[in-house]
Amino acid sequence: MTAVQPAPHRVPRRVPPVLLAGVVVAGMAVSAWGARDRTTWFLETVWVLVGLPLVVLTWRRFPLTGLLAGLLTAHALVLAVGGHYTYAEVPVGDWVRGTFGLDRNPYDRFGHLMQGFVPAVLVRELLSRTSPLRGSRWLAPLTVCACLAFSACFELLEWLAAEIGGHGADAFLATQGDVWDTQWDMFCALVGAVLSVLLLSRVHDRQLRALEAAQRVE
């Protein structure tokens, strides 16, 4: 009798990284065109201007999971929209404010929620692939702590921008008159990071295993 061979491990198809990079480049070009304030646009999108080339240059040596690549693309577009309009004046945020009777444009809150949600997967992927923490009970809390630390550093950068730019930095700060804006920003990032870990960890683990299998085949 012929022995039954085990089915080969199937690696799920992923969106080509070139396509995702093209989406980000197109989004950044549209965002820069006619931006309301060039300095604010740069400050809001500098993470994309630095991050995209870094991902492209390291992709062959350190390709990302499809989940992380897609989330980074979405986050880049969120930053591009905020940079184009300034966070306090994003039209969809104005619509939400008017529809639900809010006292401020909530797009800034959404941006900081993403500031925790997306980096949580980034931190989790880096720790899982470059440290002994994969599968450890410490992976989730350290991921959340790293995201909260990054959010705190970002708020310190905003404080520095306010000290240097004075009222000229108001569009970048997007406090909209809220004296607790800094605390709310960090809280939103914390909530985003916790939600990301709770909702995406299993999917992320499957993609990490699939990525490792694909690299072994190559």
PDB file of C-alpha atoms in Angstrom:
ATOM      1  CA  MET A   1       0.000   0.000   0.000  1.00  0.00           C
ATOM      2  CA  THR A   2       1.162   3.523  -0.784  1.00  0.00           C
ATOM      3  CA  ALA A   3       1.733   5.614   2.271  1.00  0.00           C
ATOM      4  CA  VAL A   4      -0.476   8.687   2.499  1.00  0.00           C
ATOM      5  CA  GLN A   5       1.622  11.804   2.407  1.00  0.00           C
ATOM      6  CA  PRO A   6       0.612  14.629   4.763  1.00  0.00           C
ATOM      7  CA  ALA A   7      -0.914  17.646   3.074  1.00  0.00           C
ATOM      8  CA  PRO A   8       1.572  20.472   2.621  1.00  0.00           C
ATOM      9  CA  HIS A   9       1.160  23.478   4.852  1.00  0.00           C
ATOM     10  CA  ARG A  10      -0.793  26.105   2.974  1.00  0.00           C
ATOM     11  CA  VAL A  11       0.322  29.678   3.282  1.00  0.00           C
ATOM     12  CA  PRO A  12      -2.566  32.114   2.852  1.00  0.00           C
ATOM     13  CA  ARG A  13      -2.312  34.554  -0.016  1.00  0.00           C
ATOM     14  CA  ARG A  14      -1.473  38.094   1.012  1.00  0.00           C
ATOM     15  CA  VAL A  15      -2.062  41.480  -0.526  1.00  0.00           C
ATOM     16  CA  PRO A  16       1.139  42.342  -2.423  1.00  0.00           C
ATOM     17  CA  PRO A  17       3.247  44.754  -0.350  1.00  0.00           C
ATOM     18  CA  VAL A  18       3.900  46.833  -3.457  1.00  0.00           C
ATOM     19  CA  LEU A  19       0.167  47.501  -3.714  1.00  0.00           C
ATOM     20  CA  LEU A  20      -0.035  48.591  -0.076  1.00  0.00           C
ATOM     21  CA  ALA A  21       2.999  50.845  -0.503  1.00  0.00           C
ATOM     22  CA  GLY A  22       1.373  52.353  -3.594  1.00  0.00           C
ATOM     23  CA  VAL A  23      -1.809  53.089  -1.623  1.00  0.00           C
ATOM     24  CA  VAL A  24       0.226  54.873   1.051  1.00  0.00           C
ATOM     25  CA  VAL A  25       2.219  56.902  -1.476  1.00  0.00           C
ATOM     26  CA  ALA A  26      -0.974  57.922  -3.294  1.00  0.00           C
ATOM     27  CA  GLY A  27      -2.659  58.834  -0.016  1.00  0.00           C
ATOM     28  CA  MET A  28       0.297  60.934   1.061  1.00  0.00           C
ATOM     29  CA  ALA A  29       0.402  62.738  -2.290  1.00  0.00           C
ATOM     30  CA  VAL A  30      -3.302  63.607  -2.085  1.00  0.00           C
ATOM     31  CA  SER A  31      -2.864  64.640   1.548  1.00  0.00           C
ATOM     32  CA  ALA A  32       0.033  66.982   0.769  1.00  0.00           C
ATOM     33  CA  TRP A  33      -1.800  68.604  -2.148  1.00  0.00           C
ATOM     34  CA  GLY A  34      -3.557  71.664  -0.775  1.00  0.00           C
ATOM     35  CA  ALA A  35      -2.911  70.828   2.880  1.00  0.00           C
ATOM     36  CA  ARG A  36      -4.248  73.557   5.139  1.00  0.00           C
ATOM     37  CA  ASP A  37      -0.943  74.032   6.950  1.00  0.00           C
ATOM     38  CA  ARG A  38       2.345  72.651   5.613  1.00  0.00           C
ATOM     39  CA  THR A  39       4.083  72.553   8.986  1.00  0.00           C
ATOM     40  CA  THR A  40       1.182  70.739  10.613  1.00  0.00           C
ATOM     41  CA  TRP A  41       1.026  68.316   7.689  1.00  0.00           C
ATOM     42  CA  PHE A  42       4.695  67.459   8.136  1.00  0.00           C
ATOM     43  CA  LEU A  43       4.415  67.024  11.896  1.00  0.00           C
ATOM     44  CA  GLU A  44       1.379  64.777  11.570  1.00  0.00           C
ATOM     45  CA  THR A  45       2.737  62.607   8.757  1.00  0.00           C
ATOM     46  CA  VAL A  46       6.442  62.438   9.603  1.00  0.00           C
ATOM     47  CA  TRP A  47       5.878  58.931  10.982  1.00  0.00           C
ATOM     48  CA  VAL A  48       4.794  57.805   7.524  1.00  0.00           C
ATOM     49  CA  LEU A  49       7.625  59.654   5.798  1.00  0.00           C
ATOM     50  CA  VAL A  50      10.113  57.787   7.988  1.00  0.00           C
ATOM     51  CA  GLY A  51       8.281  54.489   8.400  1.00  0.00           C
ATOM     52  CA  LEU A  52       7.439  53.684   4.781  1.00  0.00           C
ATOM     53  CA  PRO A  53      11.046  53.804   3.480  1.00  0.00           C
ATOM     54  CA  LEU A  54      12.161  51.805   6.523  1.00  0.00           C
ATOM     55  CA  VAL A  55       9.619  49.054   5.821  1.00  0.00           C
ATOM     56  CA  VAL A  56      10.521  48.978   2.125  1.00  0.00           C
ATOM     57  CA  LEU A  57      14.274  48.796   2.780  1.00  0.00           C
ATOM     58  CA  THR A  58      13.958  45.964   5.319  1.00  0.00           C
ATOM     59  CA  TRP A  59      11.164  43.989   3.633  1.00  0.00           C
ATOM     60  CA  ARG A  60      13.322  41.295   2.025  1.00  0.00           C
ATOM     61  CA  ARG A  61      15.121  40.605   5.296  1.00  0.00           C
ATOM     62  CA  PHE A  62      12.156  41.176   7.605  1.00  0.00           C
ATOM     63  CA  PRO A  63       8.794  40.881   5.782  1.00  0.00           C
ATOM     64  CA  LEU A  64       5.725  41.754   7.828  1.00  0.00           C
ATOM     65  CA  THR A  65       2.591  39.711   8.323  1.00  0.00           C
ATOM     66  CA  GLY A  66      -0.360  40.672   6.169  1.00  0.00           C
ATOM     67  CA  LEU A  67      -2.253  41.827   9.267  1.00  0.00           C
ATOM     68  CA  LEU A  68       0.468  44.249  10.308  1.00  0.00           C
ATOM     69  CA  ALA A  69       1.080  45.520   6.771  1.00  0.00           C
ATOM     70  CA  GLY A  70      -2.634  46.209   6.304  1.00  0.00           C
ATOM     71  CA  LEU A  71      -2.966  47.957   9.653  1.00  0.00           C
ATOM     72  CA  LEU A  72       0.088  50.124   8.997  1.00  0.00           C
ATOM     73  CA  THR A  73      -1.441  51.131   5.664  1.00  0.00           C
ATOM     74  CA  ALA A  74      -4.727  52.052   7.340  1.00  0.00           C
ATOM     75  CA  HIS A  75      -2.906  54.014  10.035  1.00  0.00           C
ATOM     76  CA  ALA A  76      -0.886  55.889   7.416  1.00  0.00           C
ATOM     77  CA  LEU A  77      -4.116  56.967   5.718  1.00  0.00           C
ATOM     78  CA  VAL A  78      -5.581  58.111   9.039  1.00  0.00           C
ATOM     79  CA  LEU A  79      -2.481  60.258   9.602  1.00  0.00           C
ATOM     80  CA  ALA A  80      -2.642  61.566   6.025  1.00  0.00           C
ATOM     81  CA  VAL A  81      -6.249  62.710   6.473  1.00  0.00           C
ATOM     82  CA  GLY A  82      -5.446  64.370   9.799  1.00  0.00           C
ATOM     83  CA  GLY A  83      -2.411  66.062   8.302  1.00  0.00           C
ATOM     84  CA  HIS A  84      -4.353  67.397   5.326  1.00  0.00           C
ATOM     85  CA  TYR A  85      -7.236  68.976   7.235  1.00  0.00           C
ATOM     86  CA  THR A  86      -5.711  69.188  10.761  1.00  0.00           C
ATOM     87  CA  TYR A  87      -7.371  66.873  13.269  1.00  0.00           C
ATOM     88  CA  ALA A  88      -9.765  69.485  14.620  1.00  0.00           C
ATOM     89  CA  GLU A  89     -11.216  70.191  11.156  1.00  0.00           C
ATOM     90  CA  VAL A  90     -11.575  66.783   9.484  1.00  0.00           C
ATOM     91  CA  PRO A  91     -14.994  66.891   7.717  1.00  0.00           C
ATOM     92  CA  VAL A  92     -16.110  63.401   8.768  1.00  0.00           C
ATOM     93  CA  GLY A  93     -15.355  64.369  12.358  1.00  0.00           C
ATOM     94  CA  ASP A  94     -17.469  67.505  11.989  1.00  0.00           C
ATOM     95  CA  TRP A  95     -20.308  65.340  10.657  1.00  0.00           C
ATOM     96  CA  VAL A  96     -20.047  62.997  13.656  1.00  0.00           C
ATOM     97  CA  ARG A  97     -19.967  65.968  16.023  1.00  0.00           C
ATOM     98  CA  GLY A  98     -23.100  67.470  14.472  1.00  0.00           C
ATOM     99  CA  THR A  99     -24.945  64.163  14.206  1.00  0.00           C
ATOM    100  CA  PHE A 100     -24.359  63.081  17.806  1.00  0.00           C
ATOM    101  CA  GLY A 101     -24.268  66.525  19.409  1.00  0.00           C
ATOM    102  CA  LEU A 102     -20.646  66.300  20.546  1.00  0.00           C
ATOM    103  CA  ASP A 103     -18.745  69.321  21.838  1.00  0.00           C
ATOM    104  CA  ARG A 104     -15.631  68.660  19.726  1.00  0.00           C
ATOM    105  CA  ASN A 105     -14.454  67.025  16.519  1.00  0.00           C
ATOM    106  CA  PRO A 106     -13.740  63.398  17.574  1.00  0.00           C
ATOM    107  CA  TYR A 107     -11.279  62.572  14.779  1.00  0.00           C
ATOM    108  CA  ASP A 108      -8.382  63.375  17.105  1.00  0.00           C
ATOM    109  CA  ARG A 109      -9.668  60.803  19.596  1.00  0.00           C
ATOM    110  CA  PHE A 110      -9.962  58.251  16.783  1.00  0.00           C
ATOM    111  CA  GLY A 111      -6.397  59.029  15.713  1.00  0.00           C
ATOM    112  CA  HIS A 112      -5.079  58.338  19.194  1.00  0.00           C
ATOM    113  CA  LEU A 113      -7.144  55.164  19.428  1.00  0.00           C
ATOM    114  CA  MET A 114      -5.346  54.040  16.265  1.00  0.00           C
ATOM    115  CA  GLN A 115      -2.073  55.149  17.866  1.00  0.00           C
ATOM    116  CA  GLY A 116      -2.552  52.307  20.316  1.00  0.00           C
ATOM    117  CA  PHE A 117      -4.404  49.790  18.143  1.00  0.00           C
ATOM    118  CA  VAL A 118      -1.901  49.554  15.276  1.00  0.00           C
ATOM    119  CA  PRO A 119       1.403  49.874  17.163  1.00  0.00           C
ATOM    120  CA  ALA A 120       0.219  47.070  19.463  1.00  0.00           C
ATOM    121  CA  VAL A 121       0.429  44.639  16.544  1.00  0.00           C
ATOM    122  CA  LEU A 122       3.765  46.135  15.494  1.00  0.00           C
ATOM    123  CA  VAL A 123       5.248  45.762  18.981  1.00  0.00           C
ATOM    124  CA  ARG A 124       3.764  42.282  19.341  1.00  0.00           C
ATOM    125  CA  GLU A 125       5.269  41.193  16.029  1.00  0.00           C
ATOM    126  CA  LEU A 126       8.706  42.568  16.834  1.00  0.00           C
ATOM    127  CA  LEU A 127       8.739  40.965  20.273  1.00  0.00           C
ATOM    128  CA  SER A 128       7.405  37.651  18.960  1.00  0.00           C
ATOM    129  CA  ARG A 129      10.013  37.411  16.218  1.00  0.00           C
ATOM    130  CA  THR A 130      13.085  38.880  17.897  1.00  0.00           C
ATOM    131  CA  SER A 131      12.788  37.960  21.580  1.00  0.00           C
ATOM    132  CA  PRO A 132      11.976  34.946  23.777  1.00  0.00           C
ATOM    133  CA  LEU A 133       8.593  36.479  24.673  1.00  0.00           C
ATOM    134  CA  ARG A 134       6.552  34.631  22.055  1.00  0.00           C
ATOM    135  CA  GLY A 135       3.990  32.530  23.887  1.00  0.00           C
ATOM    136  CA  SER A 136       4.884  34.171  27.187  1.00  0.00           C
ATOM    137  CA  ARG A 137       2.252  35.562  29.517  1.00  0.00           C
ATOM    138  CA  TRP A 138       4.307  38.764  29.559  1.00  0.00           C
ATOM    139  CA  LEU A 139       3.861  39.434  25.845  1.00  0.00           C
ATOM    140  CA  ALA A 140       0.419  41.067  26.130  1.00  0.00           C
ATOM    141  CA  PRO A 141       1.108  43.383  29.100  1.00  0.00           C
ATOM    142  CA  LEU A 142       4.500  44.446  27.751  1.00  0.00           C
ATOM    143  CA  THR A 143       2.913  45.198  24.376  1.00  0.00           C
ATOM    144  CA  VAL A 144       0.312  47.430  26.006  1.00  0.00           C
ATOM    145  CA  CYS A 145       2.953  49.122  28.177  1.00  0.00           C
ATOM    146  CA  ALA A 146       5.110  49.852  25.123  1.00  0.00           C
ATOM    147  CA  CYS A 147       2.177  51.468  23.321  1.00  0.00           C
ATOM    148  CA  LEU A 148       1.310  53.594  26.337  1.00  0.00           C
ATOM    149  CA  ALA A 149       4.969  54.639  26.658  1.00  0.00           C
ATOM    150  CA  PHE A 150       5.009  55.659  22.983  1.00  0.00           C
ATOM    151  CA  SER A 151       1.818  57.674  23.490  1.00  0.00           C
ATOM    152  CA  ALA A 152       3.394  59.465  26.463  1.00  0.00           C
ATOM    153  CA  CYS A 153       6.494  60.263  24.377  1.00  0.00           C
ATOM    154  CA  PHE A 154       4.265  61.642  21.629  1.00  0.00           C
ATOM    155  CA  GLU A 155       2.535  63.920  24.139  1.00  0.00           C
ATOM    156  CA  LEU A 156       5.949  65.175  25.268  1.00  0.00           C
ATOM    157  CA  LEU A 157       6.759  65.968  21.636  1.00  0.00           C
ATOM    158  CA  GLU A 158       3.484  67.898  21.387  1.00  0.00           C
ATOM    159  CA  TRP A 159       4.450  69.828  24.529  1.00  0.00           C
ATOM    160  CA  LEU A 160       7.824  70.642  22.954  1.00  0.00           C
ATOM    161  CA  ALA A 161       6.102  71.789  19.764  1.00  0.00           C
ATOM    162  CA  ALA A 162       3.844  74.047  21.814  1.00  0.00           C
ATOM    163  CA  GLU A 163       6.833  75.548  23.634  1.00  0.00           C
ATOM    164  CA  ILE A 164       8.648  76.223  20.371  1.00  0.00           C
ATOM    165  CA  GLY A 165       5.734  77.198  18.149  1.00  0.00           C
ATOM    166  CA  GLY A 166       3.434  78.918  20.618  1.00  0.00           C
ATOM    167  CA  HIS A 167      -0.014  79.513  19.134  1.00  0.00           C
ATOM    168  CA  GLY A 168       1.348  78.359  15.787  1.00  0.00           C
ATOM    169  CA  ALA A 169       1.293  74.791  17.127  1.00  0.00           C
ATOM    170  CA  ASP A 170      -2.427  74.851  17.991  1.00  0.00           C
ATOM    171  CA  ALA A 171      -3.407  73.000  14.813  1.00  0.00           C
ATOM    172  CA  PHE A 172      -0.892  70.254  15.601  1.00  0.00           C
ATOM    173  CA  LEU A 173      -2.009  69.937  19.229  1.00  0.00           C
ATOM    174  CA  ALA A 174      -5.742  69.836  18.348  1.00  0.00           C
ATOM    175  CA  THR A 175      -6.708  70.299  21.992  1.00  0.00           C
ATOM    176  CA  GLN A 176      -9.923  72.097  20.985  1.00  0.00           C
ATOM    177  CA  GLY A 177     -10.045  73.834  24.355  1.00  0.00           C
ATOM    178  CA  ASP A 178      -9.932  70.635  26.433  1.00  0.00           C
ATOM    179  CA  VAL A 179      -7.553  71.020  29.391  1.00  0.00           C
ATOM    180  CA  TRP A 180      -7.532  67.215  29.796  1.00  0.00           C
ATOM    181  CA  ASP A 181      -6.710  66.563  26.140  1.00  0.00           C
ATOM    182  CA  THR A 182      -3.296  65.035  26.906  1.00  0.00           C
ATOM    183  CA  GLN A 183      -4.786  62.574  29.367  1.00  0.00           C
ATOM    184  CA  TRP A 184      -7.596  61.667  26.971  1.00  0.00           C
ATOM    185  CA  ASP A 185      -5.082  61.074  24.174  1.00  0.00           C
ATOM    186  CA  MET A 186      -3.087  58.629  26.275  1.00  0.00           C
ATOM    187  CA  PHE A 187      -6.244  56.925  27.516  1.00  0.00           C
ATOM    188  CA  CYS A 188      -7.457  56.431  23.926  1.00  0.00           C
ATOM    189  CA  ALA A 189      -4.094  54.923  22.972  1.00  0.00           C
ATOM    190  CA  LEU A 190      -4.305  52.606  25.977  1.00  0.00           C
ATOM    191  CA  VAL A 191      -7.817  51.482  25.037  1.00  0.00           C
ATOM    192  CA  GLY A 192      -6.719  50.933  21.438  1.00  0.00           C
ATOM    193  CA  ALA A 193      -3.752  48.803  22.494  1.00  0.00           C
ATOM    194  CA  VAL A 194      -5.843  46.664  24.853  1.00  0.00           C
ATOM    195  CA  LEU A 195      -8.535  46.127  22.204  1.00  0.00           C
ATOM    196  CA  SER A 196      -5.914  45.186  19.629  1.00  0.00           C
ATOM    197  CA  VAL A 197      -4.338  42.575  21.891  1.00  0.00           C
ATOM    198  CA  LEU A 198      -7.721  41.124  22.849  1.00  0.00           C
ATOM    199  CA  LEU A 199      -9.189  41.035  19.334  1.00  0.00           C
ATOM    200  CA  LEU A 200      -6.231  40.279  17.073  1.00  0.00           C
ATOM    201  CA  SER A 201      -3.794  38.077  19.003  1.00  0.00           C
ATOM    202  CA  ARG A 202      -5.101  34.753  17.678  1.00  0.00           C
ATOM    203  CA  VAL A 203      -5.230  35.968  14.083  1.00  0.00           C
ATOM    204  CA  HIS A 204      -1.784  37.471  14.468  1.00  0.00           C
ATOM    205  CA  ASP A 205      -0.342  34.222  15.847  1.00  0.00           C
ATOM    206  CA  ARG A 206      -1.717  32.275  12.872  1.00  0.00           C
ATOM    207  CA  GLN A 207      -0.170  34.726  10.450  1.00  0.00           C
ATOM    208  CA  LEU A 208       3.160  34.606  12.265  1.00  0.00           C
ATOM    209  CA  ARG A 209       3.195  30.815  11.918  1.00  0.00           C
ATOM    210  CA  ALA A 210       2.245  31.078   8.236  1.00  0.00           C
ATOM    211  CA  LEU A 211       4.987  33.628   7.630  1.00  0.00           C
ATOM    212  CA  GLU A 212       7.564  31.363   9.260  1.00  0.00           C
ATOM    213  CA  ALA A 213       6.383  28.453   7.104  1.00  0.00           C
ATOM    214  CA  ALA A 214       6.698  30.551   3.960  1.00  0.00           C
ATOM    215  CA  GLN A 215      10.210  31.637   4.871  1.00  0.00           C
ATOM    216  CA  ARG A 216      11.247  28.021   5.468  1.00  0.00           C
ATOM    217  CA  VAL A 217       9.949  27.069   2.009  1.00  0.00           C
ATOM    218  CA  GLU A 218      11.921  29.915   0.436  1.00  0.00           C
TER     219      GLU A 218
END
